[in-house]
Structure formats: structure tokens, C-alpha cells
Short mmCIF file of C-alpha atoms and ligand atoms in Angstrom, two decimals:
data_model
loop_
_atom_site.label_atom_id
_atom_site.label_comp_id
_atom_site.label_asym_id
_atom_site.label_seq_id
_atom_site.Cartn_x
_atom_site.Cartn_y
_atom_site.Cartn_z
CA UNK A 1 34.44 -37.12 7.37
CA UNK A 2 34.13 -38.50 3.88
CA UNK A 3 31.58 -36.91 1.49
CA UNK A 4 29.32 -39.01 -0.97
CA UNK A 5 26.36 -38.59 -3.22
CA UNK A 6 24.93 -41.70 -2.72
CA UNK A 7 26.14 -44.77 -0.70
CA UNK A 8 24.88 -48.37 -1.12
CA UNK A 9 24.81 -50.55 1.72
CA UNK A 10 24.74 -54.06 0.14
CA UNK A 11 26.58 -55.96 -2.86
CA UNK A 12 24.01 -58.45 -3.67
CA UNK A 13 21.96 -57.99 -7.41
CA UNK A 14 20.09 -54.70 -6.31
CA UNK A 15 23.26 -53.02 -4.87
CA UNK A 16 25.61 -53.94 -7.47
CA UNK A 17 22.61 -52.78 -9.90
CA UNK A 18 21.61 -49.60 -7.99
CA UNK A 19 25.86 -49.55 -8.07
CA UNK A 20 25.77 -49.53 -12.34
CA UNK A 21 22.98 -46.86 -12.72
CA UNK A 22 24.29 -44.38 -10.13
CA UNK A 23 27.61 -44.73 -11.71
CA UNK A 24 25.84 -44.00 -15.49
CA UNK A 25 24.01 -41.30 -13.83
CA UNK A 26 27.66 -39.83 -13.10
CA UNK A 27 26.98 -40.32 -9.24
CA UNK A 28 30.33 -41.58 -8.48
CA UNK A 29 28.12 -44.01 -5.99
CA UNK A 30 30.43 -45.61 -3.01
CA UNK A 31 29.14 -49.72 -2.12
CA UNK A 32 29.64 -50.17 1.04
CA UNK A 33 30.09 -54.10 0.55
CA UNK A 34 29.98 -55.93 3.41
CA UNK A 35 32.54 -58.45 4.59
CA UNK A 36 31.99 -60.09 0.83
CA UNK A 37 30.81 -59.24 -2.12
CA UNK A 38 27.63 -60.51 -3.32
CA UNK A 39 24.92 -61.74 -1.08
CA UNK A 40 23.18 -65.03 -1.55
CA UNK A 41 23.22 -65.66 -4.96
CA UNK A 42 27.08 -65.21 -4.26
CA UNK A 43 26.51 -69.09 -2.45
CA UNK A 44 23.99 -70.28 -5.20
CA UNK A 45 25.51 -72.88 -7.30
CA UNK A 46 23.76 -72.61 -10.03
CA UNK A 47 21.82 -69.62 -11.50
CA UNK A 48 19.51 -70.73 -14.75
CA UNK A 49 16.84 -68.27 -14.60
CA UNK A 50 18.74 -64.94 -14.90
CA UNK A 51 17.73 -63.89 -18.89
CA UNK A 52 20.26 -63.86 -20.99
CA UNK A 53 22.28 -66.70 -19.62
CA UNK A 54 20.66 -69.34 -21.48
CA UNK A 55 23.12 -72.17 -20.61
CA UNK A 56 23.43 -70.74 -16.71
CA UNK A 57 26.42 -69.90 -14.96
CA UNK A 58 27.13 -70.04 -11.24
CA UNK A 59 26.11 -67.35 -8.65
CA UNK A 60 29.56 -66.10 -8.17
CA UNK A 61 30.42 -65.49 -11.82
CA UNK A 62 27.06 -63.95 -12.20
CA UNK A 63 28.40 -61.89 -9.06
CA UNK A 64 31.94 -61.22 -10.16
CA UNK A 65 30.43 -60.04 -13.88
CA UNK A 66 27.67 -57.17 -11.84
CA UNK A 67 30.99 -55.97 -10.05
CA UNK A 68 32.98 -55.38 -13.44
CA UNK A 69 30.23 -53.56 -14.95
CA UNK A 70 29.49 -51.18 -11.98
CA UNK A 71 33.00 -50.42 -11.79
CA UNK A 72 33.37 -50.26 -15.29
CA UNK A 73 31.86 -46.54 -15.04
CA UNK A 74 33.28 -45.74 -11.87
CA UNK A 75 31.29 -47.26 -8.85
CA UNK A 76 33.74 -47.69 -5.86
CA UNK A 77 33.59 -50.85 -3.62
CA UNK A 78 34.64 -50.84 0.50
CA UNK A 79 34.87 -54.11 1.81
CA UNK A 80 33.44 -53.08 5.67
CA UNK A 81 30.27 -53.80 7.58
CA UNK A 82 27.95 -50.62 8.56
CA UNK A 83 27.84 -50.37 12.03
CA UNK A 84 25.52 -47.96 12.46
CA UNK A 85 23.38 -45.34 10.59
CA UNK A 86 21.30 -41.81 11.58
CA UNK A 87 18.22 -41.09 9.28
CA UNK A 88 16.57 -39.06 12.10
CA UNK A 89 18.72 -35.45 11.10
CA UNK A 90 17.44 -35.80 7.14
CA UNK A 91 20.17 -35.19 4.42
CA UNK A 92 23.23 -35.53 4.96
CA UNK A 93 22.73 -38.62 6.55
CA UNK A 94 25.65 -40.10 8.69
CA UNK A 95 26.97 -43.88 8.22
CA UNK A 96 29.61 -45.22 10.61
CA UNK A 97 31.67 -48.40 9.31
CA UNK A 98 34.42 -49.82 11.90
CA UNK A 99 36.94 -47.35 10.41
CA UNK A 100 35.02 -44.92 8.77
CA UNK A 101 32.12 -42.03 9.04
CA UNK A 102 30.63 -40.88 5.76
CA UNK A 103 27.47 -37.98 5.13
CA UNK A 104 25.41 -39.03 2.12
CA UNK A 105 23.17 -37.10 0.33
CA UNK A 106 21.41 -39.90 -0.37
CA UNK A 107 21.30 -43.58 0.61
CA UNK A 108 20.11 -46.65 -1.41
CA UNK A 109 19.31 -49.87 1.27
CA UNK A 110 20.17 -53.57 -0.64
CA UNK A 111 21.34 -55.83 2.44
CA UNK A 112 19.30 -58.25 1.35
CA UNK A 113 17.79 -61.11 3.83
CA UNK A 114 19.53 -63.98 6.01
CA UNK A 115 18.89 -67.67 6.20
CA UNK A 116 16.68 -68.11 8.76
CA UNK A 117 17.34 -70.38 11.67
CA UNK A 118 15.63 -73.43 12.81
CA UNK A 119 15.66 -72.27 16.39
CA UNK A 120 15.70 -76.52 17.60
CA UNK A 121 18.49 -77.85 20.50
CA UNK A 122 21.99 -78.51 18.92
CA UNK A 123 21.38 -76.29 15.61
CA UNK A 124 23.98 -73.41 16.95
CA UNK A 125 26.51 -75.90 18.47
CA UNK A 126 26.79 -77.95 15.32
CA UNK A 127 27.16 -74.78 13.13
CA UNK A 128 30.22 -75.77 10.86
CA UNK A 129 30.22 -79.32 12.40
CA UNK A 130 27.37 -80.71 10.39
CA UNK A 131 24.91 -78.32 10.26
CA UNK A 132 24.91 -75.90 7.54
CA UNK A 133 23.14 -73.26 5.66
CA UNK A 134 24.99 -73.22 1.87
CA UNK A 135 25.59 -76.59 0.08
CA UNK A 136 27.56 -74.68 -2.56
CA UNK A 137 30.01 -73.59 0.43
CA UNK A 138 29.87 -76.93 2.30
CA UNK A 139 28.41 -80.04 0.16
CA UNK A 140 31.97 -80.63 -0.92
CA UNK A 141 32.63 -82.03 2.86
CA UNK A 142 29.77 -84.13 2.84
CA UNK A 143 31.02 -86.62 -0.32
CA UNK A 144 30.24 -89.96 -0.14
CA UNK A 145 27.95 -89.46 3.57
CA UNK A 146 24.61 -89.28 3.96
CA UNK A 147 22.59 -85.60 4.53
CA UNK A 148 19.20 -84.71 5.72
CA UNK A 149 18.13 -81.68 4.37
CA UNK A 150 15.26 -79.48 6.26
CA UNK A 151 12.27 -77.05 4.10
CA UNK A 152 10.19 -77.77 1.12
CA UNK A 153 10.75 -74.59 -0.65
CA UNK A 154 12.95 -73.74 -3.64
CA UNK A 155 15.38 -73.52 -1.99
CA UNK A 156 15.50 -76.70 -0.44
CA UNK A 157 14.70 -78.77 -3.24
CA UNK A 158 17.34 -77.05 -5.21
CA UNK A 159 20.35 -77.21 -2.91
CA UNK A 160 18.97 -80.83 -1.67
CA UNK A 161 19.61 -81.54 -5.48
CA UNK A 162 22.71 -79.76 -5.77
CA UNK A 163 24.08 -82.05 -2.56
CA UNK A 164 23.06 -85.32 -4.78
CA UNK A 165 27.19 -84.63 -6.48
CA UNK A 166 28.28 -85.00 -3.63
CA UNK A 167 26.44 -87.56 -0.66
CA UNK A 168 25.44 -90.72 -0.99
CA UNK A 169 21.84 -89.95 0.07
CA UNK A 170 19.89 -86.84 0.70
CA UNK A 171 16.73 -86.84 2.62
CA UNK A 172 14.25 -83.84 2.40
CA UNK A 173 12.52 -83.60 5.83
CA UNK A 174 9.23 -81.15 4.96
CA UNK A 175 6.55 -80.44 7.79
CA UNK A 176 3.78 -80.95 5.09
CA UNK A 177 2.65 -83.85 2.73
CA UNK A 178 3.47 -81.01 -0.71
CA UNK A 179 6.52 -79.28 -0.99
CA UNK A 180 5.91 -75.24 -1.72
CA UNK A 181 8.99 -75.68 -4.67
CA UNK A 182 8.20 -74.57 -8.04
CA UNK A 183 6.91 -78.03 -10.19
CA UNK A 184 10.22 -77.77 -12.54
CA UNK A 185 12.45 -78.06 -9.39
CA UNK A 186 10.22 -81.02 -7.71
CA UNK A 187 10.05 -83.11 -10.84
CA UNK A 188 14.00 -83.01 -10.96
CA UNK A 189 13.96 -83.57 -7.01
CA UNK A 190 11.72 -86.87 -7.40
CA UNK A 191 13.62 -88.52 -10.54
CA UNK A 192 16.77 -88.23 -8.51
CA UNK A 193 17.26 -91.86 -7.37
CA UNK A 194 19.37 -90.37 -4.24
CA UNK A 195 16.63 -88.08 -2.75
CA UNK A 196 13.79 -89.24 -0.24
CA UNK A 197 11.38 -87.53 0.82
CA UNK A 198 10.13 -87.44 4.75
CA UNK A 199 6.92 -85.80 4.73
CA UNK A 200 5.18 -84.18 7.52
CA UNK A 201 7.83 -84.39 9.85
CA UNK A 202 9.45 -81.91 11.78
CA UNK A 203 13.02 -81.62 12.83
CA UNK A 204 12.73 -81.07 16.88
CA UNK A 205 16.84 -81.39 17.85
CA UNK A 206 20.23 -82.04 15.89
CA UNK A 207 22.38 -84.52 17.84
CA UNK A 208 25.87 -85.72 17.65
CA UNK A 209 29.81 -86.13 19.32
CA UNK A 210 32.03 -84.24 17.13
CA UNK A 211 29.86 -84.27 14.48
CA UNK A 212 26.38 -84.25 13.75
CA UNK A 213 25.29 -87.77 13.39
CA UNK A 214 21.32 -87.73 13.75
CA UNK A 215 18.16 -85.24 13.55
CA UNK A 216 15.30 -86.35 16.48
CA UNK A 217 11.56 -85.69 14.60
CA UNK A 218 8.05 -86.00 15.47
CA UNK A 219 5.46 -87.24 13.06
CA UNK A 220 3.49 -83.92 12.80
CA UNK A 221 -0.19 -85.94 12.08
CA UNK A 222 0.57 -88.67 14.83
CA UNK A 223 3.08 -86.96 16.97
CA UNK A 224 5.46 -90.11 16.65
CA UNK A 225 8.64 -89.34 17.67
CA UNK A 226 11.80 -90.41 15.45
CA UNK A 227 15.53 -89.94 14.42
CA UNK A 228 17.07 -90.04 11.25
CA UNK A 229 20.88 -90.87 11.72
CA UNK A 230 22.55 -88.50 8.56
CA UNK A 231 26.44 -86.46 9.02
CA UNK A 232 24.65 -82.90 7.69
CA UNK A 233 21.47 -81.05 8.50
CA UNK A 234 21.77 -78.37 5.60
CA UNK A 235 18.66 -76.01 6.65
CA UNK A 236 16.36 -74.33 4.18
CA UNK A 237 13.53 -72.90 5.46
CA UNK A 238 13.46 -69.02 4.73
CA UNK A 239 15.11 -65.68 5.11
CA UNK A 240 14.86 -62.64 7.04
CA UNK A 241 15.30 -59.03 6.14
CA UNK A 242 19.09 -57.66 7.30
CA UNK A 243 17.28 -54.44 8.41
CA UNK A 244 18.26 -54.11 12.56
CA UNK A 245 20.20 -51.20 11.64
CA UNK A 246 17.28 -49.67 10.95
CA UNK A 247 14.61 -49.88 13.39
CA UNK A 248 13.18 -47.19 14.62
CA UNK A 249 14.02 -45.14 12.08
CA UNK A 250 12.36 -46.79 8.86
CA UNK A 251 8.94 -47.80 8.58
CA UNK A 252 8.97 -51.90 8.48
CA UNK A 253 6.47 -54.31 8.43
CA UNK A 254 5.58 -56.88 10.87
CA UNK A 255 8.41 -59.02 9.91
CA UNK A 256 11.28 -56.52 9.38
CA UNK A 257 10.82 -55.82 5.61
CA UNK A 258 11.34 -52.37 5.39
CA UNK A 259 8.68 -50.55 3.42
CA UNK A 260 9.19 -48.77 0.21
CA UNK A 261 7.12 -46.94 -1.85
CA UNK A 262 6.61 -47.43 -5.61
CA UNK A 263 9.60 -45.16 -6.30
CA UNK A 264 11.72 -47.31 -3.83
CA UNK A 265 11.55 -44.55 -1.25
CA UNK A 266 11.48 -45.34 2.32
CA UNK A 267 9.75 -43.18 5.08
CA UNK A 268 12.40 -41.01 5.23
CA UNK A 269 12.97 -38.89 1.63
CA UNK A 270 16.38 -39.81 0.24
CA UNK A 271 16.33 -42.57 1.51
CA UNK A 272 15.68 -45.47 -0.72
CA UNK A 273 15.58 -49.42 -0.59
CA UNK A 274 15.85 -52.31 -3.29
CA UNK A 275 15.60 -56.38 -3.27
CA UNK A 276 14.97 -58.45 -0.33
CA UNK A 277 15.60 -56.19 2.82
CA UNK A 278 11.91 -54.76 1.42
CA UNK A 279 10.57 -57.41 -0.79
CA UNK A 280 9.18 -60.46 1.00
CA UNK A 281 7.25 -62.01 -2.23
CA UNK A 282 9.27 -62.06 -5.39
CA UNK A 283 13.08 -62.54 -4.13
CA UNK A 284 14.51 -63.90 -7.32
CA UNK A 285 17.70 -62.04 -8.69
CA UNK A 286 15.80 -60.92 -11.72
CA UNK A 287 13.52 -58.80 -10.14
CA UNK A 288 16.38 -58.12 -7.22
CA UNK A 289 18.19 -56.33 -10.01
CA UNK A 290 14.94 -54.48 -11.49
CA UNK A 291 14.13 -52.99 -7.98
CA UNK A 292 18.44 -51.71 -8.12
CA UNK A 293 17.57 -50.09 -11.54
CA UNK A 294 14.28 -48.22 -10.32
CA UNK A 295 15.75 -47.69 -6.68
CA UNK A 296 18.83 -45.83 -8.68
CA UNK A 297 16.37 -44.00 -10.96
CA UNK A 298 14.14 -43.12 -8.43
CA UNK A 299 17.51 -41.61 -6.38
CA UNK A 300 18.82 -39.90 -9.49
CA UNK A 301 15.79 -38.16 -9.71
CA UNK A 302 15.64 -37.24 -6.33
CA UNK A 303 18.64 -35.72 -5.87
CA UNK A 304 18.22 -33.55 -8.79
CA UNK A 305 14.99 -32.12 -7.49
CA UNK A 306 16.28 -31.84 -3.91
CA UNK A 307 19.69 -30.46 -4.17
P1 NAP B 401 10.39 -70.33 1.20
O1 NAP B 401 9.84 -70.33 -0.20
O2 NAP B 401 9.82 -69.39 2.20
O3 NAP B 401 10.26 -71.82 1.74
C1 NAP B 401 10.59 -72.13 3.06
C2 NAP B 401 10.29 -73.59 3.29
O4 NAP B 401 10.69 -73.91 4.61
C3 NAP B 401 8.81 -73.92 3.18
O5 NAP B 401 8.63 -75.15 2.56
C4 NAP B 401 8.36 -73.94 4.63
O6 NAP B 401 7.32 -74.87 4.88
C5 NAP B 401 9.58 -74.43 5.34
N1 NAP B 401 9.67 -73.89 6.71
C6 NAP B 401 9.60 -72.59 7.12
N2 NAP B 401 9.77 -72.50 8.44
C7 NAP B 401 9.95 -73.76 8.90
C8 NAP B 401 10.20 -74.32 10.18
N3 NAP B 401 10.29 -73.55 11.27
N4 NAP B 401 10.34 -75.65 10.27
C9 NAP B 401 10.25 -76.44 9.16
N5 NAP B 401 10.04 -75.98 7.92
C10 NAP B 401 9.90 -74.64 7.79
O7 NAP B 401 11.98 -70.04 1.22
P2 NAP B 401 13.10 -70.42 0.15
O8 NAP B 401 12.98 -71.80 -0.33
O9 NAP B 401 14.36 -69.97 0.80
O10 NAP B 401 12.81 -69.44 -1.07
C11 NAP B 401 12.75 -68.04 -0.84
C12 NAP B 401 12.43 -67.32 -2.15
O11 NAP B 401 13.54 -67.46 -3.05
C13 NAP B 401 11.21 -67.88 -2.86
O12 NAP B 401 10.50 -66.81 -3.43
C14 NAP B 401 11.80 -68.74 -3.94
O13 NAP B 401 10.96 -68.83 -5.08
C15 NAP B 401 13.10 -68.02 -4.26
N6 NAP B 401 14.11 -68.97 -4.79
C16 NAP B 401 14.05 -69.25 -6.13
C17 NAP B 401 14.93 -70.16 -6.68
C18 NAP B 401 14.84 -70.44 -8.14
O14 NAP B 401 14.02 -69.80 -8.80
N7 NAP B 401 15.61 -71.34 -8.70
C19 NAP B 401 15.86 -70.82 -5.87
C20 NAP B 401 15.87 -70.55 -4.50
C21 NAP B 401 14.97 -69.62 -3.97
P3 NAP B 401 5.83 -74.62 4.30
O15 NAP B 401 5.91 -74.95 2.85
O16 NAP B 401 5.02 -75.57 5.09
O17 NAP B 401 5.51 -73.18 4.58
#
């Protein structure tokens, strides 16, 4: 059974962060990685609000430069998927991967959140046929066609932009009459000549042969129903925590977040969590990678008071 000091579960801005400080702190911290590197600013096409980038650069440059720093002073990355975890018998604390069982002496959570699904008829089948989660990894098909895209967030608005190199038309379908994107993202959105909005409409079932080829709606205010004929539903409409490994033996909120206390500890000492698996408000990679640095202060600490 392998030893660590620390072990990160996650390689998106916090782990890779948490990754760089442990490291400095002379940690020798193991990142347990998943099945790739990154998380979802790895799929972002375009990062322009990370300080110190003032021209932007894409999310998996941005990605690839956090890796070469954390390594830099001696962070070590496994490219495997945790299958399970025991908090319950305090420090060390045992993580299995498919090939693998490691104790830690401490543990620092950063698996981020998941797109969250639409939960409509058709949405699974069409996965990869039309229906897709990540225009950077899939707009490239849609050249030339026409997309509907589904949320009103930043998310949507961005990506729905993003998709505008590549399809002939995008429309946004929002289930309100004011998108929740930030005003910078909606002016951009509305002086693109090939985005259209559909307001207060809901998508209710994805349809097609193949392929997708339409989205059924109802009117939300008159209950009219409709269907937009389009080749790609790209769905935007939220994220949840990646935190079932942990139930039952974290304290989580109502929606899975797991909570943290100001010094990034969870309920159980040594254990510690950073970015979106316990931050349901902020969720931008700036602040991702702040909540790495205090998580891997915090831990630091920790472990030289407790061992
Ligand atoms: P979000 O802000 O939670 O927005 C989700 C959108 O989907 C909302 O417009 C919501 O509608 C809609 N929605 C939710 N459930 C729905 C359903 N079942 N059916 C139809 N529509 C549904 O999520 P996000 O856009 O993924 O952004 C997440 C976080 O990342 C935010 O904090 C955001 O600021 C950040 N982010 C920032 C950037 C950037 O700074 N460039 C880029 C991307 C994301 P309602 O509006 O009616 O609730």
C-alpha cells in the first residue's frame, strides 16, 4: 500500500493549485487526475478573465501551463479515477483507484462539478449524435448546420457565441424573458447577427433518426407547444458537485456541495476541499485557484500541528 502526505483528487484550477503549494511546501503531493487532466475549463475555449492573461488564451493551455508549474517542484500526476474512499477511520485515510490503494495523511477534495442534464425524452439517446455538452469539443461537427442551444447563463451565452465559427445559426432557447449572463457576454450575444433568441420556452424532448434534427417546446406563459428543427442541442444549464464518493461521510448541503469551513476543512479534520465540489456561488477559475492556494495552506498547516 502506497504512502502519501497529501493526495489530491481532481486536476481542475484548485487541484493543480492545491498541487503547486503542497509541492512548495515540500509535500511531495500525489494528483490523483482523473481520466484527463483539467476539468472544465480544460473544454472552455476561451479563458479572458484569468489576471494576467490580458490577451486570453484557451482553457487547455491555461491547463497544460498549471500542470508544468506544479510539477515544476515536484507534484506527481496519476491518470486514474478514485473508486472509492474511507474518511470514517481518521488519518491515514484509505483511497482505492482501479489499480491502486493509497493511506494519506491528508486529503485535499477538487473534483469539481458536472454539466447538469436536462433530464427531457431523447437527451441520453442523442448523446454524441447531436446533443452535446462542450462546443469547444464538438462545435467543429456542427459547421455550416444550424444549433439550438438550451440555458441563459454564462455559460450558454458564451459557448452559444463560441458555436457562431462554426453553424450557420444558433438559437438560444431560455425559459425566461432575461438571460442570467453577465451584461458583457449578452451584449456580444445580441450584436451577433447569427444568434436568436427564444425566450420563455422550454425544451420538453430532443427528436431525430440518426441524428438529432428537432427540439419539441412549450411556450412557458401560454403553454403553446412547438418544435424548432436544428442538427445540435448543445445544453447549458448548470453543474453539479462530483461529490457521490463522499456521502455519508462529509457533511454536504442540500445539493451535494460539500461543506468547508473557512480554512477549507471539511467535517472530518485533514480532510480538506477547494473549487466547485464545495462552492456553489463564485465558480470562476480565479477564485477556483484561490480556494487551491488556501485549501493547500490550510493542509500545510495542519499537518504540521497534527503529525
Ligand atoms: P448558471 O449560471 O447556473 O445558469 C444556468 C442557466 O440554465 C440559467 O439561465 C437557468 O435558467 C438555466 N436552467 C437551469 N436549469 C434549467 C432547466 N431545467 N431547463 C432550462 N433551463 C435551465 O450556470 P452556468 O451558465 O453553467 O454558469 C455557472 C457558473 O460559472 C456561473 O457562476 C458563471 O458566472 C460561471 N461562468 C463564468 C464564465 C465567464 O466568466 N466567462 C463562463 C461560464 C461560466 P434561469 O436563469 O431561469 O435560472
Amino acid at each position: 500500500m502506497q504512502e502519501e502526505n497529501v493526495i489530491i483528487i481532481g486536476s481542475g484550477p484548485a487541484g493543480l493549485t492545491a498541487a503547486l503549494y503542497t509541492a512548495r511546501a515540500n509535500l511531495n503531493p500525489l494528483v490523483i487526475a482523473g481520466d484527463q487532466i483539467g476539468g472544465q475549463v480544460s473544454i472552455t475555449s476561451e479563458v479572458e478573465n484569468y489576471p494576467g492573461f490580458p490577451e486570453g488564451l484557451t482553457g487547455p493551455e491555461l491547463v497544460e501551463r498549471f500542470k508544468e508549474q506544479a510539477e515544476r517542484f515536484g507534484a506527481r500526476l496519476e491518470y486514474a479515477m478514485v473508486s472509492e474512499v474511507d474518511f470514517t477511520q481518521g488519518v491515514p485515510f484509505t483511497i482505492k483507484t482501479g489499480s491502486n490503494t493509497y493511506q494519506a495523511h491528508s486529503v485535499i477534495l477538487a473534483l469539481g462539478a458536472s454539466a447538469r442534464r436536462l433530464g427531457v425524452p431523447g437527451e441520453e439517446a442523442y448523446i454524441g449524435r447531436g446533443v452535446s455538452y462542450c462546443a469547444t469539443c464538438d462545435g467543429f461537427f456542427f459547421r455550416g448546420k444550424d444549433v439550438v442551444v438550451i440555458g441563459g447563463g454564462d455559460s450558454a451565452i458564451e459557448e452559444g457565441i463560441f458555436l457562431t465559427k462554426f453553424a450557420d445559426s444558433v438559437k438560444i432557447i431560455h425559459r425566461r424573458d432575461e438571460l442570467r449572463a453577465k451584461p458583457i457576454l449578452q451584449d456580444r450575444a445580441f450584436r451577433n447577427e447569427k444568434i436568436s433568441l427564444v425566450w420563455n420556452t422550454v425544451v420538453d424532448e430532443i427528436v431525430g433518426e440518426q441524428l438529432v434534427t428537432g427540439v419539441k417546446t412549450t411556450a412557458v406563459k401560454t403553454g403553446e407547444k412547438g418544435q424548432i428543427a436544428t442538427d445540435g442541442a448543445f445544453i447549458f444549464i448548470g453543474h453539479d458537485p462530483n461529490s457521490h464518493l463522499f456521502k455519508g461521510q462529509l457533511q454536504m448541503d442540500d445539493h451535494g456541495y460539500v461543506i468547508a469551513d473557512a480554512n477549507r476543512m471539511t467535517s472530518v479534520p485533514g480532510v480538506f476541499a477547494a473549487g466547485e465540489i464545495q462552492d456553489p456561488v463564485w465558480r470562476q477559475v480565479a477564485t477556483s485557484v484561490g480556494q487551491g492556494t488556501e485549501a493547500a495552506m490550510a493542509c500545510t498547516r495542519w499537518l504540521e500541528e497534527n503529525e
